[in-house]
Amino acid sequence: MSGPLRGRGAGALPALGLLLLLLLLGSPATPGITCPTPTSVEHADIQVKNYSINSRERYVCNSGFKRKAGTSSLTQCVFNETAKVAHWTTPNLKCISAYQHNPSVVTAAVSIPVAVVFAVCLVFLLVRCLMSRRAHQTPGVEMESMESVPMTTGADARGEDTETHLYGLGGSGDAEASSRGEGPALPQPERT
């Protein structure tokens, strides 16, 4: 060999070794090993395009749900050197309801049935109270008015003459006062 080639070969040898080392480290240690199906996440789906080592995939929250802030939908296929198995990283994704909690809607939804039940109970109690009053009410005694009862002369219930009165002398003024309901007539001074 000539001198110039010899010098180059000696310097190229460490560079070639370094290149081979990088290629060995950069390539997968276990060619042909793939990850199994990723773990399921509540209210999310994943469509894996590539199951090979170092591939990355994303979970997608189902319709009506959204990703909770601070969680990640990303998972990656990795190889565990100790266990010699490939697996997907555990996602910390949380899919929460996309519909915001609106207290006024919940209050209205609860208030309307409660108000209806309250109104029905109130009507029921009122009807029951009225029915109870009617059942316990004594039949009314109708009294005849004084105008419809004719006044007659003769003996009253005590057997006394209606024209003679306890205070009076038995004049027609007593009967008239009695028929008008004014009470006994007072004695009148005599006129001369």
Tab-separated table of N, CA and C in Angstrom, residues 42-127:
chain	number	residue	atom	x	y	z
A	42	GLU	N	-62.254	5.476	28.885
A	42	GLU	CA	-63.684	5.721	29.001
A	42	GLU	C	-64.099	6.911	28.142
A	43	HIS	N	-65.140	6.711	27.346
A	43	HIS	CA	-65.735	7.732	26.468
A	43	HIS	C	-64.785	8.183	25.369
A	44	ALA	N	-63.822	7.305	24.961
A	44	ALA	CA	-62.883	7.662	23.892
A	44	ALA	C	-62.609	6.448	23.012
A	45	ASP	N	-62.235	6.726	21.777
A	45	ASP	CA	-61.854	5.689	20.816
A	45	ASP	C	-60.472	6.017	20.270
A	46	ILE	N	-59.804	4.981	19.747
A	46	ILE	CA	-58.514	5.178	19.096
A	46	ILE	C	-58.485	4.326	17.840
A	47	GLN	N	-57.960	4.883	16.778
A	47	GLN	CA	-57.769	4.131	15.546
A	47	GLN	C	-56.267	4.098	15.270
A	48	VAL	N	-55.678	2.929	15.507
A	48	VAL	CA	-54.230	2.781	15.371
A	48	VAL	C	-53.875	2.560	13.910
A	49	LYS	N	-52.933	3.356	13.429
A	49	LYS	CA	-52.456	3.215	12.052
A	49	LYS	C	-51.171	2.394	12.006
A	50	ASN	N	-50.414	2.449	13.081
A	50	ASN	CA	-49.110	1.775	13.088
A	50	ASN	C	-48.851	1.198	14.476
A	51	TYR	N	-48.608	-0.115	14.556
A	51	TYR	CA	-48.366	-0.788	15.837
A	51	TYR	C	-46.869	-0.975	16.121
A	52	SER	N	-46.011	-0.405	15.309
A	52	SER	CA	-44.573	-0.618	15.505
A	52	SER	C	-44.024	0.238	16.643
A	53	ILE	N	-42.842	-0.152	17.125
A	53	ILE	CA	-42.173	0.547	18.223
A	53	ILE	C	-41.967	2.015	17.833
A	54	ASN	N	-42.164	2.912	18.794
A	54	ASN	CA	-42.003	4.367	18.676
A	54	ASN	C	-43.126	5.056	17.896
A	55	SER	N	-44.137	4.330	17.435
A	55	SER	CA	-45.239	5.011	16.754
A	55	SER	C	-46.123	5.704	17.799
A	56	ARG	N	-46.742	6.783	17.385
A	56	ARG	CA	-47.610	7.564	18.281
A	56	ARG	C	-49.014	7.607	17.704
A	57	GLU	N	-49.975	7.499	18.592
A	57	GLU	CA	-51.377	7.536	18.191
A	57	GLU	C	-52.131	8.430	19.169
A	58	ARG	N	-53.310	8.885	18.732
A	58	ARG	CA	-54.131	9.765	19.577
A	58	ARG	C	-55.517	9.160	19.779
A	59	TYR	N	-55.995	9.284	21.025
A	59	TYR	CA	-57.377	8.924	21.345
A	59	TYR	C	-58.260	10.103	20.962
A	60	VAL	N	-59.503	9.810	20.625
A	60	VAL	CA	-60.476	10.859	20.287
A	60	VAL	C	-61.696	10.646	21.175
A	61	CYS	N	-62.100	11.686	21.887
A	61	CYS	CA	-63.278	11.594	22.755
A	61	CYS	C	-64.525	11.377	21.910
A	62	ASN	N	-65.445	10.569	22.414
A	62	ASN	CA	-66.697	10.273	21.717
A	62	ASN	C	-67.558	11.524	21.592
A	63	SER	N	-68.563	11.438	20.742
A	63	SER	CA	-69.494	12.543	20.533
A	63	SER	C	-70.194	12.882	21.856
A	64	GLY	N	-70.269	14.156	22.166
A	64	GLY	CA	-70.885	14.608	23.410
A	64	GLY	C	-69.888	14.731	24.554
A	65	PHE	N	-68.626	14.394	24.292
A	65	PHE	CA	-67.580	14.485	25.312
A	65	PHE	C	-66.423	15.295	24.756
A	66	LYS	N	-65.646	15.847	25.673
A	66	LYS	CA	-64.465	16.609	25.264
A	66	LYS	C	-63.313	16.270	26.207
A	67	ARG	N	-62.093	16.544	25.736
A	67	ARG	CA	-60.895	16.259	26.527
A	67	ARG	C	-60.822	17.221	27.703
A	68	LYS	N	-60.636	16.672	28.876
A	68	LYS	CA	-60.496	17.507	30.065
A	68	LYS	C	-59.157	18.226	29.991
A	69	ALA	N	-59.150	19.505	30.336
A	69	ALA	CA	-57.928	20.302	30.304
A	69	ALA	C	-56.874	19.661	31.214
A	70	GLY	N	-55.649	19.633	30.727
A	70	GLY	CA	-54.547	19.087	31.515
A	70	GLY	C	-54.310	17.600	31.286
A	71	THR	N	-55.138	16.968	30.451
A	71	THR	CA	-54.917	15.554	30.132
A	71	THR	C	-54.476	15.446	28.679
A	72	SER	N	-53.817	14.330	28.349
A	72	SER	CA	-53.289	14.143	27.004
A	72	SER	C	-53.967	12.972	26.309
A	73	SER	N	-54.215	13.135	25.033
A	73	SER	CA	-54.824	12.073	24.240
A	73	SER	C	-53.761	11.232	23.534
A	74	LEU	N	-52.493	11.527	23.752
A	74	LEU	CA	-51.391	10.869	23.054
A	74	LEU	C	-50.950	9.593	23.782
A	75	THR	N	-50.643	8.555	22.998
A	75	THR	CA	-50.036	7.327	23.522
A	75	THR	C	-48.939	6.907	22.540
A	76	GLN	N	-47.940	6.197	23.036
A	76	GLN	CA	-46.808	5.805	22.196
A	76	GLN	C	-46.477	4.341	22.441
A	77	CYS	N	-46.117	3.651	21.376
A	77	CYS	CA	-45.696	2.262	21.480
A	77	CYS	C	-44.211	2.253	21.891
A	78	VAL	N	-43.928	1.648	23.028
A	78	VAL	CA	-42.553	1.601	23.551
A	78	VAL	C	-42.166	0.149	23.844
A	79	PHE	N	-40.852	-0.096	23.907
A	79	PHE	CA	-40.345	-1.426	24.218
A	79	PHE	C	-39.713	-1.402	25.601
A	80	ASN	N	-40.176	-2.301	26.455
A	80	ASN	CA	-39.631	-2.410	27.799
A	80	ASN	C	-38.450	-3.380	27.735
A	81	GLU	N	-37.234	-2.866	27.921
A	81	GLU	CA	-36.012	-3.676	27.827
A	81	GLU	C	-35.956	-4.737	28.926
A	82	THR	N	-36.431	-4.401	30.114
A	82	THR	CA	-36.372	-5.351	31.224
A	82	THR	C	-37.312	-6.528	30.989
A	83	ALA	N	-38.564	-6.235	30.624
A	83	ALA	CA	-39.560	-7.295	30.431
A	83	ALA	C	-39.521	-7.849	29.010
A	84	LYS	N	-38.810	-7.189	28.131
A	84	LYS	CA	-38.691	-7.575	26.721
A	84	LYS	C	-40.063	-7.669	26.037
A	85	VAL	N	-40.930	-6.674	26.327
A	85	VAL	CA	-42.255	-6.612	25.693
A	85	VAL	C	-42.516	-5.192	25.216
A	86	ALA	N	-43.306	-5.093	24.162
A	86	ALA	CA	-43.729	-3.793	23.648
A	86	ALA	C	-45.114	-3.483	24.226
A	87	HIS	N	-45.356	-2.210	24.536
A	87	HIS	CA	-46.661	-1.796	25.078
A	87	HIS	C	-46.874	-0.318	24.793
A	88	TRP	N	-48.129	0.074	24.879
A	88	TRP	CA	-48.478	1.474	24.709
A	88	TRP	C	-48.355	2.184	26.056
A	89	THR	N	-47.901	3.414	26.018
A	89	THR	CA	-47.844	4.192	27.264
A	89	THR	C	-49.266	4.405	27.771
A	90	THR	N	-49.382	4.494	29.082
A	90	THR	CA	-50.703	4.656	29.699
A	90	THR	C	-51.167	6.100	29.511
A	91	PRO	N	-52.282	6.281	28.811
A	91	PRO	CA	-52.764	7.654	28.602
A	91	PRO	C	-53.413	8.190	29.878
A	92	ASN	N	-53.300	9.473	30.086
A	92	ASN	CA	-53.979	10.092	31.234
A	92	ASN	C	-55.210	10.870	30.774
A	93	LEU	N	-55.712	10.519	29.587
A	93	LEU	CA	-56.849	11.218	28.999
A	93	LEU	C	-58.104	11.020	29.828
A	94	LYS	N	-58.826	12.106	30.031
A	94	LYS	CA	-60.145	12.087	30.668
A	94	LYS	C	-61.102	12.794	29.715
A	95	CYS	N	-62.140	12.077	29.289
A	95	CYS	CA	-63.167	12.678	28.435
A	95	CYS	C	-64.358	13.026	29.314
A	96	ILE	N	-64.713	14.295	29.323
A	96	ILE	CA	-65.818	14.766	30.167
A	96	ILE	C	-66.961	15.230	29.285
A	97	SER	N	-68.132	15.366	29.883
A	97	SER	CA	-69.319	15.792	29.142
A	97	SER	C	-69.086	17.163	28.523
A	98	ALA	N	-69.451	17.280	27.264
A	98	ALA	CA	-69.272	18.553	26.555
A	98	ALA	C	-70.332	19.563	26.946
A	99	TYR	N	-71.402	19.091	27.586
A	99	TYR	CA	-72.486	19.991	27.971
A	99	TYR	C	-72.187	20.572	29.341
A	100	GLN	N	-72.186	21.875	29.401
A	100	GLN	CA	-71.900	22.560	30.657
A	100	GLN	C	-73.082	22.430	31.601
A	101	HIS	N	-72.792	22.343	32.873
A	101	HIS	CA	-73.828	22.273	33.913
A	101	HIS	C	-74.428	23.656	34.068
A	102	ASN	N	-75.727	23.744	33.828
A	102	ASN	CA	-76.430	25.018	33.942
A	102	ASN	C	-77.409	24.907	35.110
A	103	PRO	N	-77.097	25.507	36.283
A	103	PRO	CA	-77.961	25.359	37.455
A	103	PRO	C	-79.390	25.838	37.231
A	104	SER	N	-79.603	26.860	36.400
A	104	SER	CA	-80.965	27.349	36.206
A	104	SER	C	-81.807	26.335	35.441
A	105	VAL	N	-81.199	25.593	34.524
A	105	VAL	CA	-81.940	24.566	33.788
A	105	VAL	C	-82.327	23.438	34.737
A	106	VAL	N	-81.393	23.039	35.591
A	106	VAL	CA	-81.676	21.974	36.545
A	106	VAL	C	-82.743	22.443	37.525
A	107	THR	N	-82.651	23.682	37.982
A	107	THR	CA	-83.644	24.209	38.912
A	107	THR	C	-85.014	24.228	38.267
A	108	ALA	N	-85.099	24.675	37.021
A	108	ALA	CA	-86.382	24.704	36.332
A	108	ALA	C	-86.914	23.293	36.122
A	109	ALA	N	-86.040	22.377	35.792
A	109	ALA	CA	-86.471	20.996	35.564
A	109	ALA	C	-87.006	20.369	36.839
A	110	VAL	N	-86.457	20.747	37.975
A	110	VAL	CA	-86.934	20.209	39.246
A	110	VAL	C	-88.118	21.018	39.752
A	111	SER	N	-88.108	22.327	39.560
A	111	SER	CA	-89.144	23.189	40.103
A	111	SER	C	-90.514	22.933	39.497
A	112	ILE	N	-90.584	22.678	38.216
A	112	ILE	CA	-91.880	22.482	37.565
A	112	ILE	C	-92.596	21.256	38.124
A	113	PRO	N	-91.962	20.073	38.184
A	113	PRO	CA	-92.674	18.929	38.766
A	113	PRO	C	-93.020	19.143	40.237
A	114	VAL	N	-92.152	19.780	40.977
A	114	VAL	CA	-92.426	20.030	42.393
A	114	VAL	C	-93.628	20.966	42.527
A	115	ALA	N	-93.698	21.981	41.696
A	115	ALA	CA	-94.822	22.918	41.745
A	115	ALA	C	-96.129	22.214	41.382
A	116	VAL	N	-96.092	21.325	40.404
A	116	VAL	CA	-97.298	20.593	40.009
A	116	VAL	C	-97.761	19.684	41.148
A	117	VAL	N	-96.825	18.966	41.761
A	117	VAL	CA	-97.179	18.093	42.884
A	117	VAL	C	-97.741	18.921	44.039
A	118	PHE	N	-97.132	20.065	44.313
A	118	PHE	CA	-97.610	20.929	45.378
A	118	PHE	C	-99.032	21.404	45.093
A	119	ALA	N	-99.301	21.826	43.859
A	119	ALA	CA	-100.635	22.312	43.494
A	119	ALA	C	-101.677	21.199	43.607
A	120	VAL	N	-101.331	20.005	43.168
A	120	VAL	CA	-102.265	18.883	43.260
A	120	VAL	C	-102.569	18.563	44.719
A	121	CYS	N	-101.543	18.547	45.555
A	121	CYS	CA	-101.753	18.294	46.992
A	121	CYS	C	-102.631	19.376	47.621
A	122	LEU	N	-102.392	20.624	47.255
A	122	LEU	CA	-103.170	21.729	47.793
A	122	LEU	C	-104.641	21.596	47.396
A	123	VAL	N	-104.918	21.296	46.150
A	123	VAL	CA	-106.300	21.117	45.690
A	123	VAL	C	-106.942	19.935	46.424
A	124	PHE	N	-106.203	18.849	46.561
A	124	PHE	CA	-106.716	17.674	47.259
A	124	PHE	C	-107.085	18.022	48.706
A	125	LEU	N	-106.223	18.759	49.398
A	125	LEU	CA	-106.502	19.141	50.787
A	125	LEU	C	-107.713	20.061	50.886
A	126	LEU	N	-107.842	21.002	49.964
A	126	LEU	CA	-108.997	21.898	49.984
A	126	LEU	C	-110.298	21.132	49.761
A	127	VAL	N	-110.308	20.225	48.799
A	127	VAL	CA	-111.506	19.427	48.535
A	127	VAL	C	-111.831	18.564	49.744
